[in-house]
Tab-separated table of C-alpha atoms in Angstrom:
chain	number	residue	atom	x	y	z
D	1	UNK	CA	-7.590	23.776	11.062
D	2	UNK	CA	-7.733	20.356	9.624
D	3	UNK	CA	-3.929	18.499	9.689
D	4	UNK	CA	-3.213	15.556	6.865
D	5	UNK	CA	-0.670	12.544	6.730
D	6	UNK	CA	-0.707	12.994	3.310
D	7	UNK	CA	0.858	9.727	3.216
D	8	UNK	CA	-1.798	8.227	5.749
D	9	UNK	CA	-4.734	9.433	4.099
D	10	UNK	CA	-3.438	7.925	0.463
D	11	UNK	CA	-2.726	4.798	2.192
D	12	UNK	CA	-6.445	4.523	3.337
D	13	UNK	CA	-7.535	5.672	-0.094
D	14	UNK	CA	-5.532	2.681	-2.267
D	15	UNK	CA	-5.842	0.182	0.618
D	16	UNK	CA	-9.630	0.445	0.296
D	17	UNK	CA	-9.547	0.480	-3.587
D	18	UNK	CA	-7.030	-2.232	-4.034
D	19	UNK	CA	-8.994	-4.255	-1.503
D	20	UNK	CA	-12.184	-3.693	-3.375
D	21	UNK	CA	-10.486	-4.288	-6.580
D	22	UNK	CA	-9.493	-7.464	-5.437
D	23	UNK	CA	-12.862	-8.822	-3.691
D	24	UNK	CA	-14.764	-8.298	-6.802
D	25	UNK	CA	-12.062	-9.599	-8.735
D	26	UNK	CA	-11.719	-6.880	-11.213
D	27	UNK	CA	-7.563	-6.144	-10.930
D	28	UNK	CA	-6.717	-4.090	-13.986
D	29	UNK	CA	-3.386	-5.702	-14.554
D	30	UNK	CA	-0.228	-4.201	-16.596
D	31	UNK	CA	2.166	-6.405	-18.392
D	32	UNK	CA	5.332	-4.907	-17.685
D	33	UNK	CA	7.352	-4.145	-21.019
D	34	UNK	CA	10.908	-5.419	-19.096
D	35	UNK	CA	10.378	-8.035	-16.569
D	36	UNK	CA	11.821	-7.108	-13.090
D	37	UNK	CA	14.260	-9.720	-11.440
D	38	UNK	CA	14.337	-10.249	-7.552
D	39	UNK	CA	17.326	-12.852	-6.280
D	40	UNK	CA	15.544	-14.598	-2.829
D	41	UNK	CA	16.872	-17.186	-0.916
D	42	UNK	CA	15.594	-20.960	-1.801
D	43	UNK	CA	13.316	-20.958	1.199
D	44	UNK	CA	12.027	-17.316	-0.454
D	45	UNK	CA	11.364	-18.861	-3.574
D	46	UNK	CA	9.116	-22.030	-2.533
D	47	UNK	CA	7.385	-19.554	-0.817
D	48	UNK	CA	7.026	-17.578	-3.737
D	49	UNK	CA	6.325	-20.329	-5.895
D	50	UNK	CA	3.800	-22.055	-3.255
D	51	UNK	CA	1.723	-18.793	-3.432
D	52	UNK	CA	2.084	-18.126	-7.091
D	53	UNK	CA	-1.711	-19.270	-7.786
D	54	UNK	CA	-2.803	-16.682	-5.468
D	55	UNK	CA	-0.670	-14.098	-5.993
D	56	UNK	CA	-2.321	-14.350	-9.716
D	57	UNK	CA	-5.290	-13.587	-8.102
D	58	UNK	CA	-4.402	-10.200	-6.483
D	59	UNK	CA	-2.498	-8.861	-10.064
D	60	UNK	CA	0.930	-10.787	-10.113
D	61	UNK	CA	2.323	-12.388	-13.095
D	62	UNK	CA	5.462	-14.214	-11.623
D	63	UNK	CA	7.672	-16.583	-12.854
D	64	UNK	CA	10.950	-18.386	-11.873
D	65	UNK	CA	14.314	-17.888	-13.533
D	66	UNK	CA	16.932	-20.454	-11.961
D	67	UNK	CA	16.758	-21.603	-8.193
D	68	UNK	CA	16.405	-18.658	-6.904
D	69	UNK	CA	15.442	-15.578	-9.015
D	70	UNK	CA	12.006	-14.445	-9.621
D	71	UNK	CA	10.796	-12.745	-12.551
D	72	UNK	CA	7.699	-9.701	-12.083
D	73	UNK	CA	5.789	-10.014	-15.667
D	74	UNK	CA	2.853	-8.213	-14.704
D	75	UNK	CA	1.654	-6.120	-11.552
D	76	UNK	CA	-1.438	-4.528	-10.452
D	77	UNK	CA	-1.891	-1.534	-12.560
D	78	UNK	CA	-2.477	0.448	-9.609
D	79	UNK	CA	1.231	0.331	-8.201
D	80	UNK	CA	4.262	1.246	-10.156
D	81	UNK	CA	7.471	-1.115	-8.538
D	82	UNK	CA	10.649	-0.278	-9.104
D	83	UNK	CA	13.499	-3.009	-8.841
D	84	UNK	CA	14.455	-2.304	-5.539
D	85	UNK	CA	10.760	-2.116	-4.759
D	86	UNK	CA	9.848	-5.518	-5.922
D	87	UNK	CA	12.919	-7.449	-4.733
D	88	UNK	CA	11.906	-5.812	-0.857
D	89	UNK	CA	8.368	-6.857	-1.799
D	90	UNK	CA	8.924	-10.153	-2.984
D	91	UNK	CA	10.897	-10.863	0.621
D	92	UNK	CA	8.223	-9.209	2.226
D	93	UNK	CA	5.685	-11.286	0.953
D	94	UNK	CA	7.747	-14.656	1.313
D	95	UNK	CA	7.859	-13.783	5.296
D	96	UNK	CA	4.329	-12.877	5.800
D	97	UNK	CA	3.018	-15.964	3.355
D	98	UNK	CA	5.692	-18.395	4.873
D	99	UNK	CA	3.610	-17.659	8.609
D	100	UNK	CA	1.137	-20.879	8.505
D	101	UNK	CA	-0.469	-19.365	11.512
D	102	UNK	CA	-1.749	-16.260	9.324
D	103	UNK	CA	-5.236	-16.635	8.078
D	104	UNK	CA	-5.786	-15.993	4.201
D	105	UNK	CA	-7.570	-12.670	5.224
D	106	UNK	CA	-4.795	-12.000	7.586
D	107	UNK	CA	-2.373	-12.222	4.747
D	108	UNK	CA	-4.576	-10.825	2.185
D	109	UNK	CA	-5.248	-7.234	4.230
D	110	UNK	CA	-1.084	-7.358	5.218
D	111	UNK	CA	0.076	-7.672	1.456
D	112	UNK	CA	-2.612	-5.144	0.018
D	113	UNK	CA	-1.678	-2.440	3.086
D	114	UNK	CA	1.978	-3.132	2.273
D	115	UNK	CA	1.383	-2.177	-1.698
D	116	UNK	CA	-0.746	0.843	-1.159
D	117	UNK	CA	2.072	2.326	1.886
D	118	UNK	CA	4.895	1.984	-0.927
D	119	UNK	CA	2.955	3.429	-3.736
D	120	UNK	CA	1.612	6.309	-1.557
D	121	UNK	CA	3.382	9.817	-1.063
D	122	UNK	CA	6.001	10.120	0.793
D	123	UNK	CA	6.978	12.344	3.293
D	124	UNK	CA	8.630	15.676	1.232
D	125	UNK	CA	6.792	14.692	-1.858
D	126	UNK	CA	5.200	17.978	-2.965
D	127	UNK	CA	1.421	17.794	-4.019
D	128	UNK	CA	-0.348	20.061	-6.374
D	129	UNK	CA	-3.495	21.833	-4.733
D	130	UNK	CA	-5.703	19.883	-6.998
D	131	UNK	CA	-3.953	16.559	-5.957
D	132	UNK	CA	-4.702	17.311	-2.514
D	133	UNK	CA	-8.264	18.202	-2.905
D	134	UNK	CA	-8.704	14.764	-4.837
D	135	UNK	CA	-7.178	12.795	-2.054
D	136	UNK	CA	-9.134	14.787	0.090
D	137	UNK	CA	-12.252	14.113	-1.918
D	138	UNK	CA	-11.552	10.311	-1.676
D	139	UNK	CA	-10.429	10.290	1.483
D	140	UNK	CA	-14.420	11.095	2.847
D	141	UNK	CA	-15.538	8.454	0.370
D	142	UNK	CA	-13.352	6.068	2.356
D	143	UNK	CA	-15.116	3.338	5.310
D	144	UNK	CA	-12.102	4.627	7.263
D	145	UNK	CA	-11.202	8.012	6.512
D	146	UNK	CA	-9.254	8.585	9.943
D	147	UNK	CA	-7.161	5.769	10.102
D	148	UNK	CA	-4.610	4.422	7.631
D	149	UNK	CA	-4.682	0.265	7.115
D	150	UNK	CA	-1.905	-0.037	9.623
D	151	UNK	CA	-3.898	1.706	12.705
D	152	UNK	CA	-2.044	5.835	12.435
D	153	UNK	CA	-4.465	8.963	11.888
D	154	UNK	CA	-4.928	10.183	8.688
D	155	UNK	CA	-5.814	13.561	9.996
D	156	UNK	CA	-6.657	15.934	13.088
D	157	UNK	CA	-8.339	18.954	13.976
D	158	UNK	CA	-6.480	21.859	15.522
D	159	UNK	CA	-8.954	24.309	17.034
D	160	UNK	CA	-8.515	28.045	17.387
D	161	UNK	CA	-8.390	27.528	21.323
D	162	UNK	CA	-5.804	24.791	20.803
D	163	UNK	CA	-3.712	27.132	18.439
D	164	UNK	CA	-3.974	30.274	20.944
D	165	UNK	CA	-2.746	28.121	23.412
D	166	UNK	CA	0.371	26.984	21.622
D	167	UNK	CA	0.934	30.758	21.033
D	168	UNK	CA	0.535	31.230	25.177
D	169	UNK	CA	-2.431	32.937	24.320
D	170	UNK	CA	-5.859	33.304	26.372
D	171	UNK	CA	-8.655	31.845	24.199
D	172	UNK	CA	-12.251	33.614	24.432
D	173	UNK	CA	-13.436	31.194	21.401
């Protein structure tokens, strides 16, 4: 019996994507129709602003409304943000990218494993059969099909001796 973290395993699956995506520098990008607003704190918004260039680069269209509002234009057309979403993002990112100590890498790796965990299922989320066989499908495609980009197992294997003994039962397997 094979056990999923649904949510694990479709972490791996964008993280890997999204971090190809963005090495060969072929984003897909999606102008967003209504721009989402985030409010950040001035030291939030230099470091916003500082980063702006890159963030480009990785599928973020951001500009600044006032001293200390930021406006989401365009995102990676991967992820879906809500307003809540981007606003926790948008702090998110101004924390790690306001640690000089962090290489580029460092921060590049952080920020894409932070956008694939929030766009991935979540726990109670129900999945149709086909849905699961696809993430399963791209799941052995991935470099690191066991692990998500934060470290946790994607899956296990529960073994008819490991089941009988959870039942108290003597296995002759």
């Amino acid at each position: 019996l094979l056990v999923v973290d649904q949510h694990a395993a479709q972490e791996r699956v964008l993280f890997e994507k999204y971090l190809e995506e963005f090495s060969r520098g072929t984003i897909r990008v999606q102008p967003l129709l209504v721009p989402l607003e985030a409010e950040l704190s001035r030291s939030q918004m230099e470091t916003v602003l500082k980063w702006r260039d890159w963030m480009k680069t990785a599928g973020f269209e951001i500009d600044q409304r006032g001293p200390a509002v930021a406006l989401l234009r365009a995102a990676p057309a991967l992820f879906y943000f809500t307003q809540p979403a981007f606003s926790e993002f948008l702090g998110y990112l101004s924390e790690v990218l306001g640690e000089p100590q962090k290489a580029a890498e460092d921060i590049k790796r952080s920020v894409i494993a932070t956008m694939a965990c929030k766009k991935s299922i979540k726990a109670h989320d129900f999945v149709k059969p086909q849905e699961a066989l696809r993430l399963m499908e791209d799941l052995k495609k991935a470099k690191d099909g066991y692990h998500c980009p934060h470290g946790r197992p994607t899956l296990f294997h529960l073994s008819a001796a490991d089941i009988a003994r959870r039942f108290l039962r003597s296995s002759t397997l």
